PDB file of C-alpha atoms in Angstrom:
ATOM      1  CA  UNK A  10       0.186   0.109  -0.010  1.00 71.00           C
ATOM      2  CA  UNK A  11       1.716   3.105  -1.357  1.00 83.00           C
ATOM      3  CA  UNK A  12       0.843   5.893   0.736  1.00 92.00           C
ATOM      4  CA  UNK A  13       2.979   8.482  -1.071  1.00 95.00           C
ATOM      5  CA  UNK A  14       2.913   8.537  -4.900  1.00 95.00           C
ATOM      6  CA  UNK A  15       4.916  10.054  -8.156  1.00 96.00           C
ATOM      7  CA  UNK A  16       3.281   8.657 -11.078  1.00 92.00           C
ATOM      8  CA  UNK A  17       5.659   9.774 -13.210  1.00 95.00           C
ATOM      9  CA  UNK A  18       8.888   8.249 -13.437  1.00 94.00           C
ATOM     10  CA  UNK A  19      10.548  10.744 -15.241  1.00 96.00           C
ATOM     11  CA  UNK A  20       9.811  14.301 -17.051  1.00 97.00           C
ATOM     12  CA  UNK A  21      12.209  15.995 -19.148  1.00 97.00           C
ATOM     13  CA  UNK A  22      12.268  19.734 -19.755  1.00 98.00           C
ATOM     14  CA  UNK A  23      14.023  22.763 -21.855  1.00 97.00           C
ATOM     15  CA  UNK A  24      16.314  24.971 -19.756  1.00 97.00           C
ATOM     16  CA  UNK A  25      14.454  28.374 -18.743  1.00 97.00           C
ATOM     17  CA  UNK A  26      10.970  26.310 -18.873  1.00 97.00           C
ATOM     18  CA  UNK A  27       8.855  25.912 -15.976  1.00 98.00           C
ATOM     19  CA  UNK A  28       9.245  21.882 -14.248  1.00 98.00           C
ATOM     20  CA  UNK A  29       6.163  20.901 -12.608  1.00 98.00           C
ATOM     21  CA  UNK A  30       6.590  17.765 -10.284  1.00 98.00           C
ATOM     22  CA  UNK A  31       3.560  16.074  -9.035  1.00 98.00           C
ATOM     23  CA  UNK A  32       3.090  13.537  -6.068  1.00 97.00           C
ATOM     24  CA  UNK A  33      -0.422  12.536  -4.488  1.00 97.00           C
ATOM     25  CA  UNK A  34      -0.872  11.315  -0.638  1.00 97.00           C
ATOM     26  CA  UNK A  35      -3.842   8.768   0.608  1.00 95.00           C
ATOM     27  CA  UNK A  36      -2.840   9.236   4.470  1.00 91.00           C
ATOM     28  CA  UNK A  37      -4.899  11.903   5.880  1.00 91.00           C
ATOM     29  CA  UNK A  38      -2.916  12.103   8.822  1.00 89.00           C
ATOM     30  CA  UNK A  39       0.205  13.662   6.856  1.00 91.00           C
ATOM     31  CA  UNK A  40       0.701  17.215   7.768  1.00 90.00           C
ATOM     32  CA  UNK A  41       4.220  18.174   6.706  1.00 91.00           C
ATOM     33  CA  UNK A  42       5.441  17.399   3.737  1.00 94.00           C
ATOM     34  CA  UNK A  43       9.065  17.495   2.146  1.00 94.00           C
ATOM     35  CA  UNK A  44      10.578  17.550  -1.193  1.00 96.00           C
ATOM     36  CA  UNK A  45      14.413  15.801  -1.504  1.00 96.00           C
ATOM     37  CA  UNK A  46      16.892  16.198  -4.928  1.00 96.00           C
ATOM     38  CA  UNK A  47      18.800  13.348  -5.120  1.00 94.00           C
ATOM     39  CA  UNK A  48      22.077  12.810  -7.305  1.00 93.00           C
ATOM     40  CA  UNK A  49      23.653   9.534  -8.233  1.00 88.00           C
ATOM     41  CA  UNK A  50      25.874   8.358  -5.555  1.00 85.00           C
ATOM     42  CA  UNK A  51      24.723  10.859  -2.993  1.00 90.00           C
ATOM     43  CA  UNK A  52      22.097  11.141  -0.229  1.00 94.00           C
ATOM     44  CA  UNK A  53      18.768  12.458  -0.761  1.00 94.00           C
ATOM     45  CA  UNK A  54      19.510  16.373  -0.065  1.00 94.00           C
ATOM     46  CA  UNK A  55      16.409  18.742   1.359  1.00 93.00           C
ATOM     47  CA  UNK A  56      14.953  21.357  -1.209  1.00 95.00           C
ATOM     48  CA  UNK A  57      11.949  22.544   0.583  1.00 95.00           C
ATOM     49  CA  UNK A  58       8.950  21.491   2.964  1.00 93.00           C
ATOM     50  CA  UNK A  59       5.345  22.849   3.832  1.00 94.00           C
ATOM     51  CA  UNK A  60       3.227  22.278   6.663  1.00 91.00           C
ATOM     52  CA  UNK A  61      -0.504  21.386   6.075  1.00 91.00           C
ATOM     53  CA  UNK A  62      -1.541  24.804   7.834  1.00 92.00           C
ATOM     54  CA  UNK A  63      -0.031  26.388   4.352  1.00 94.00           C
ATOM     55  CA  UNK A  64      -0.856  25.820   1.135  1.00 95.00           C
ATOM     56  CA  UNK A  65       2.376  27.818  -0.526  1.00 97.00           C
ATOM     57  CA  UNK A  66       5.937  27.770   0.115  1.00 97.00           C
ATOM     58  CA  UNK A  67       8.570  29.425  -1.880  1.00 97.00           C
ATOM     59  CA  UNK A  68      12.029  29.471  -1.655  1.00 96.00           C
ATOM     60  CA  UNK A  69      13.942  30.970  -4.713  1.00 97.00           C
ATOM     61  CA  UNK A  70      13.493  29.019  -7.786  1.00 97.00           C
ATOM     62  CA  UNK A  71      11.346  26.330  -6.014  1.00 98.00           C
ATOM     63  CA  UNK A  72       7.526  26.745  -4.710  1.00 98.00           C
ATOM     64  CA  UNK A  73       5.667  23.740  -3.606  1.00 98.00           C
ATOM     65  CA  UNK A  74       2.159  24.354  -3.812  1.00 98.00           C
ATOM     66  CA  UNK A  75      -0.521  21.701  -1.110  1.00 97.00           C
ATOM     67  CA  UNK A  76      -4.024  20.838  -2.127  1.00 97.00           C
ATOM     68  CA  UNK A  77      -5.471  19.307   0.875  1.00 95.00           C
ATOM     69  CA  UNK A  78      -8.760  18.683  -0.446  1.00 95.00           C
ATOM     70  CA  UNK A  79      -7.142  16.891  -3.683  1.00 96.00           C
ATOM     71  CA  UNK A  80      -4.078  15.389  -1.320  1.00 96.00           C
ATOM     72  CA  UNK A  81      -2.091  16.582  -4.080  1.00 97.00           C
ATOM     73  CA  UNK A  82       1.164  18.077  -3.953  1.00 97.00           C
ATOM     74  CA  UNK A  83       3.548  20.000  -6.612  1.00 98.00           C
ATOM     75  CA  UNK A  84       7.024  21.435  -6.933  1.00 98.00           C
ATOM     76  CA  UNK A  85       7.251  24.313  -9.308  1.00 98.00           C
ATOM     77  CA  UNK A  86      11.083  24.674 -10.883  1.00 98.00           C
ATOM     78  CA  UNK A  87      11.328  28.019 -12.044  1.00 97.00           C
ATOM     79  CA  UNK A  88      13.159  28.975 -14.545  1.00 97.00           C
ATOM     80  CA  UNK A  89      14.533  25.163 -14.769  1.00 98.00           C
ATOM     81  CA  UNK A  90      18.723  24.754 -15.070  1.00 97.00           C
ATOM     82  CA  UNK A  91      20.827  21.733 -16.044  1.00 96.00           C
ATOM     83  CA  UNK A  92      21.923  21.526 -12.848  1.00 95.00           C
ATOM     84  CA  UNK A  93      18.358  20.537 -11.554  1.00 97.00           C
ATOM     85  CA  UNK A  94      18.502  17.469 -13.429  1.00 97.00           C
ATOM     86  CA  UNK A  95      18.281  14.432 -10.571  1.00 97.00           C
ATOM     87  CA  UNK A  96      15.680  12.438  -8.939  1.00 96.00           C
ATOM     88  CA  UNK A  97      13.453  14.732  -6.773  1.00 97.00           C
ATOM     89  CA  UNK A  98      11.598  12.540  -3.998  1.00 96.00           C
ATOM     90  CA  UNK A  99       8.263  13.382  -2.436  1.00 96.00           C
ATOM     91  CA  UNK A 100       8.034  12.876   1.427  1.00 94.00           C
ATOM     92  CA  UNK A 101       5.636  13.040   3.792  1.00 93.00           C
ATOM     93  CA  UNK A 102       5.117  12.626   7.796  1.00 90.00           C
ATOM     94  CA  UNK A 103       2.246  12.292   9.920  1.00 86.00           C
ATOM     95  CA  UNK A 104       1.022  14.364  13.034  1.00 71.00           C
ATOM     96  CA  UNK A 105       2.255  12.793  16.637  1.00 63.00           C
ATOM     97  CA  UNK A 106       4.609   9.717  16.990  1.00 57.00           C
ATOM     98  CA  UNK A 107       7.316   9.510  14.933  1.00 64.00           C
ATOM     99  CA  UNK A 108       8.816  11.781  12.151  1.00 73.00           C
ATOM    100  CA  UNK A 109       9.631   9.269  10.201  1.00 84.00           C
ATOM    101  CA  UNK A 110       9.379  10.306   6.496  1.00 89.00           C
ATOM    102  CA  UNK A 111       7.385   8.285   4.160  1.00 92.00           C
ATOM    103  CA  UNK A 112       8.722   8.530   0.208  1.00 94.00           C
ATOM    104  CA  UNK A 113       7.476   8.135  -2.885  1.00 95.00           C
ATOM    105  CA  UNK A 114       9.640   6.292  -5.506  1.00 94.00           C
ATOM    106  CA  UNK A 115      10.827   9.555  -7.198  1.00 94.00           C
ATOM    107  CA  UNK A 116      10.826  11.406 -10.560  1.00 96.00           C
ATOM    108  CA  UNK A 117      13.774  11.548 -12.599  1.00 96.00           C
ATOM    109  CA  UNK A 118      13.738  15.061 -14.049  1.00 98.00           C
ATOM    110  CA  UNK A 119      16.140  15.906 -17.298  1.00 98.00           C
ATOM    111  CA  UNK A 120      16.625  19.336 -17.767  1.00 97.00           C
ATOM    112  CA  UNK A 121      17.971  19.808 -21.457  1.00 96.00           C
ATOM    113  CA  UNK A 122      19.962  22.718 -22.670  1.00 93.00           C
TER     114      UNK A 122
ATOM    115  CA  UNK B   5      27.797  17.607   2.401  1.00 82.00           C
ATOM    116  CA  UNK B   6      25.034  17.017   4.692  1.00 84.00           C
ATOM    117  CA  UNK B   7      27.473  16.651   7.737  1.00 92.00           C
ATOM    118  CA  UNK B   8      26.319  13.303   8.277  1.00 96.00           C
ATOM    119  CA  UNK B   9      28.603  10.629   7.250  1.00 97.00           C
ATOM    120  CA  UNK B  10      28.552   6.504   6.960  1.00 97.00           C
ATOM    121  CA  UNK B  11      30.822   3.784   6.466  1.00 97.00           C
ATOM    122  CA  UNK B  12      31.655   1.858   4.322  1.00 97.00           C
ATOM    123  CA  UNK B  13      30.371   3.280   1.039  1.00 96.00           C
ATOM    124  CA  UNK B  14      30.384  -0.189  -0.536  1.00 96.00           C
ATOM    125  CA  UNK B  15      29.888  -3.659   1.047  1.00 97.00           C
ATOM    126  CA  UNK B  16      29.732  -6.763  -0.837  1.00 97.00           C
ATOM    127  CA  UNK B  17      29.485  -9.963   1.094  1.00 97.00           C
ATOM    128  CA  UNK B  18      28.067 -13.684   0.784  1.00 97.00           C
ATOM    129  CA  UNK B  19      24.712 -15.032   1.855  1.00 97.00           C
ATOM    130  CA  UNK B  20      24.219 -16.126   5.101  1.00 97.00           C
ATOM    131  CA  UNK B  21      26.808 -13.594   6.394  1.00 97.00           C
ATOM    132  CA  UNK B  22      26.368 -10.470   9.132  1.00 97.00           C
ATOM    133  CA  UNK B  23      27.544  -6.929   8.375  1.00 97.00           C
ATOM    134  CA  UNK B  24      27.600  -3.712  10.587  1.00 98.00           C
ATOM    135  CA  UNK B  25      26.643  -0.325   8.800  1.00 98.00           C
ATOM    136  CA  UNK B  26      28.159   2.651  10.603  1.00 98.00           C
ATOM    137  CA  UNK B  27      26.426   6.282  10.546  1.00 98.00           C
ATOM    138  CA  UNK B  28      27.508   9.400  12.567  1.00 97.00           C
ATOM    139  CA  UNK B  29      25.103  11.948  12.664  1.00 95.00           C
ATOM    140  CA  UNK B  30      25.437  15.818  12.461  1.00 94.00           C
ATOM    141  CA  UNK B  31      27.142  17.651  15.388  1.00 92.00           C
ATOM    142  CA  UNK B  32      24.642  18.392  17.746  1.00 88.00           C
ATOM    143  CA  UNK B  33      21.619  16.299  16.254  1.00 91.00           C
ATOM    144  CA  UNK B  34      20.065  13.679  18.409  1.00 90.00           C
ATOM    145  CA  UNK B  35      17.635  11.799  16.298  1.00 91.00           C
ATOM    146  CA  UNK B  36      18.957   9.345  13.914  1.00 94.00           C
ATOM    147  CA  UNK B  37      16.613   7.322  11.227  1.00 94.00           C
ATOM    148  CA  UNK B  38      17.924   4.421   9.238  1.00 96.00           C
ATOM    149  CA  UNK B  39      16.269   4.207   5.905  1.00 96.00           C
ATOM    150  CA  UNK B  40      16.464   1.170   2.873  1.00 96.00           C
ATOM    151  CA  UNK B  41      16.500   2.016  -0.786  1.00 94.00           C
ATOM    152  CA  UNK B  42      15.660  -1.290  -3.093  1.00 90.00           C
ATOM    153  CA  UNK B  43      15.952  -1.187  -6.715  1.00 80.00           C
ATOM    154  CA  UNK B  44      13.044   1.168  -8.052  1.00 71.00           C
ATOM    155  CA  UNK B  45      12.120   1.544  -4.666  1.00 77.00           C
ATOM    156  CA  UNK B  46      11.558   4.316  -2.692  1.00 80.00           C
ATOM    157  CA  UNK B  47      13.130   5.091   0.722  1.00 91.00           C
ATOM    158  CA  UNK B  48      11.711   2.600   3.329  1.00 93.00           C
ATOM    159  CA  UNK B  49      12.171   3.742   6.623  1.00 93.00           C
ATOM    160  CA  UNK B  50      13.605   1.123   8.708  1.00 95.00           C
ATOM    161  CA  UNK B  51      13.765   2.499  12.481  1.00 95.00           C
ATOM    162  CA  UNK B  52      14.433   5.362  14.355  1.00 92.00           C
ATOM    163  CA  UNK B  53      16.756   6.521  17.812  1.00 93.00           C
ATOM    164  CA  UNK B  54      16.605   9.303  19.578  1.00 90.00           C
ATOM    165  CA  UNK B  55      19.221  10.121  22.327  1.00 91.00           C
ATOM    166  CA  UNK B  56      20.030   6.419  22.647  1.00 93.00           C
ATOM    167  CA  UNK B  57      16.440   5.238  22.791  1.00 93.00           C
ATOM    168  CA  UNK B  58      14.564   3.437  19.770  1.00 93.00           C
ATOM    169  CA  UNK B  59      11.660   5.786  19.196  1.00 89.00           C
ATOM    170  CA  UNK B  60       9.886   4.115  15.955  1.00 89.00           C
ATOM    171  CA  UNK B  61      10.248   0.981  14.043  1.00 91.00           C
ATOM    172  CA  UNK B  62       9.500   0.496  10.577  1.00 90.00           C
ATOM    173  CA  UNK B  63       9.713  -2.352   8.419  1.00 84.00           C
ATOM    174  CA  UNK B  64      12.509  -3.666   9.487  1.00 93.00           C
ATOM    175  CA  UNK B  65      13.257  -7.211   9.490  1.00 93.00           C
ATOM    176  CA  UNK B  66      14.088  -9.344  12.443  1.00 95.00           C
ATOM    177  CA  UNK B  67      17.150 -10.415  11.291  1.00 96.00           C
ATOM    178  CA  UNK B  68      18.253  -6.545  11.277  1.00 96.00           C
ATOM    179  CA  UNK B  69      19.196  -4.614  14.328  1.00 96.00           C
ATOM    180  CA  UNK B  70      20.461  -1.242  15.326  1.00 97.00           C
ATOM    181  CA  UNK B  71      21.471   1.232  18.102  1.00 97.00           C
ATOM    182  CA  UNK B  72      22.621   4.409  18.987  1.00 97.00           C
ATOM    183  CA  UNK B  73      25.407   4.835  21.456  1.00 96.00           C
ATOM    184  CA  UNK B  74      26.361   7.827  24.007  1.00 95.00           C
ATOM    185  CA  UNK B  75      28.235   9.628  21.377  1.00 94.00           C
ATOM    186  CA  UNK B  76      24.914   9.619  19.668  1.00 95.00           C
ATOM    187  CA  UNK B  77      26.615   7.298  16.672  1.00 96.00           C
ATOM    188  CA  UNK B  78      24.388   4.669  15.412  1.00 97.00           C
ATOM    189  CA  UNK B  79      24.829   1.224  13.874  1.00 98.00           C
ATOM    190  CA  UNK B  80      22.844  -1.297  11.678  1.00 98.00           C
ATOM    191  CA  UNK B  81      23.330  -4.804  12.130  1.00 97.00           C
ATOM    192  CA  UNK B  82      21.954  -7.100   9.318  1.00 97.00           C
ATOM    193  CA  UNK B  83      22.270 -10.854   9.615  1.00 97.00           C
ATOM    194  CA  UNK B  84      21.915 -14.151   7.840  1.00 97.00           C
ATOM    195  CA  UNK B  85      21.812 -12.230   4.782  1.00 97.00           C
ATOM    196  CA  UNK B  86      19.791 -12.723   1.600  1.00 96.00           C
ATOM    197  CA  UNK B  87      19.969 -11.619  -2.407  1.00 95.00           C
ATOM    198  CA  UNK B  88      16.811  -9.345  -1.600  1.00 93.00           C
ATOM    199  CA  UNK B  89      19.032  -7.574   1.191  1.00 95.00           C
ATOM    200  CA  UNK B  90      21.115  -5.819  -1.564  1.00 96.00           C
ATOM    201  CA  UNK B  91      20.058  -2.643  -1.695  1.00 95.00           C
ATOM    202  CA  UNK B  92      21.247   1.007  -0.585  1.00 96.00           C
ATOM    203  CA  UNK B  93      21.097   1.997   2.985  1.00 97.00           C
ATOM    204  CA  UNK B  94      21.310   5.405   4.058  1.00 97.00           C
ATOM    205  CA  UNK B  95      21.189   7.083   7.486  1.00 97.00           C
ATOM    206  CA  UNK B  96      19.659  10.501   8.267  1.00 95.00           C
ATOM    207  CA  UNK B  97      20.008  12.902  11.216  1.00 93.00           C
ATOM    208  CA  UNK B  98      17.921  15.536  12.912  1.00 88.00           C
ATOM    209  CA  UNK B  99      18.524  18.085  15.576  1.00 78.00           C
ATOM    210  CA  UNK B 100      15.227  17.178  18.045  1.00 68.00           C
ATOM    211  CA  UNK B 101      11.788  16.119  18.145  1.00 60.00           C
ATOM    212  CA  UNK B 102       9.656  17.835  15.774  1.00 61.00           C
ATOM    213  CA  UNK B 103       9.076  19.066  11.966  1.00 60.00           C
ATOM    214  CA  UNK B 104      12.611  19.386  11.338  1.00 68.00           C
ATOM    215  CA  UNK B 105      13.778  18.477   7.709  1.00 85.00           C
ATOM    216  CA  UNK B 106      16.104  15.076   8.193  1.00 90.00           C
ATOM    217  CA  UNK B 107      19.764  15.070   6.417  1.00 92.00           C
ATOM    218  CA  UNK B 108      21.030  12.567   4.899  1.00 95.00           C
ATOM    219  CA  UNK B 109      24.164  10.672   4.364  1.00 97.00           C
ATOM    220  CA  UNK B 110      25.659   9.532   1.645  1.00 96.00           C
ATOM    221  CA  UNK B 111      24.801   6.071   2.065  1.00 96.00           C
ATOM    222  CA  UNK B 112      26.074   2.410   1.607  1.00 97.00           C
ATOM    223  CA  UNK B 113      25.445   0.403  -0.785  1.00 96.00           C
ATOM    224  CA  UNK B 114      25.202  -3.278  -0.153  1.00 97.00           C
ATOM    225  CA  UNK B 115      25.603  -6.202  -2.346  1.00 96.00           C
ATOM    226  CA  UNK B 116      24.891  -9.440  -1.259  1.00 97.00           C
ATOM    227  CA  UNK B 117      26.585 -12.915  -3.686  1.00 95.00           C
TER     228      UNK B 117
END
């Protein structure tokens, strides 16, 4: 039972355009969401997070949108750069108890020059 | 560099053997998490320690065990290894309780032959 789903295994965009990565979740107890970027042979690197009390959070070129009613979040990267090419993981944690993260399977983003 | 270190980087061993993976969290971080990433899978939470005490368990096999020492480093012990245990094992740390993003180490790639 996959509680966090990233339905697009891969995404290819042109440099300078917008990249939109999507994530769906099923557990209504999730109240904190994170995006991580992962390069080959490295550990995941934290990018941006959002609490369920917000519907948008921005950090430079990265914006995360949360739609609680649809149990959907998205990561927008504008403008996309070749260095953004990596695997992006969506993760969620539930209120109360451990802060363990539940991860999606990732989306491989390729930004073409 | 996240500040989380993991050793060894690579480990090749045979079925039935036992191995120990080591993790040193960021300076000052009290919480350590272990995750497993198998082929084409997202990261799966295994276990969490907080200041030396087990805090939460995920889908960790009985053949696997972990501990966190007084200096806060952690070890993950995998015994009676099977081919299916081949995976990347990541350690992550956070400073304290609450909604802090987790910082990941570079991982240990375990290959069981």
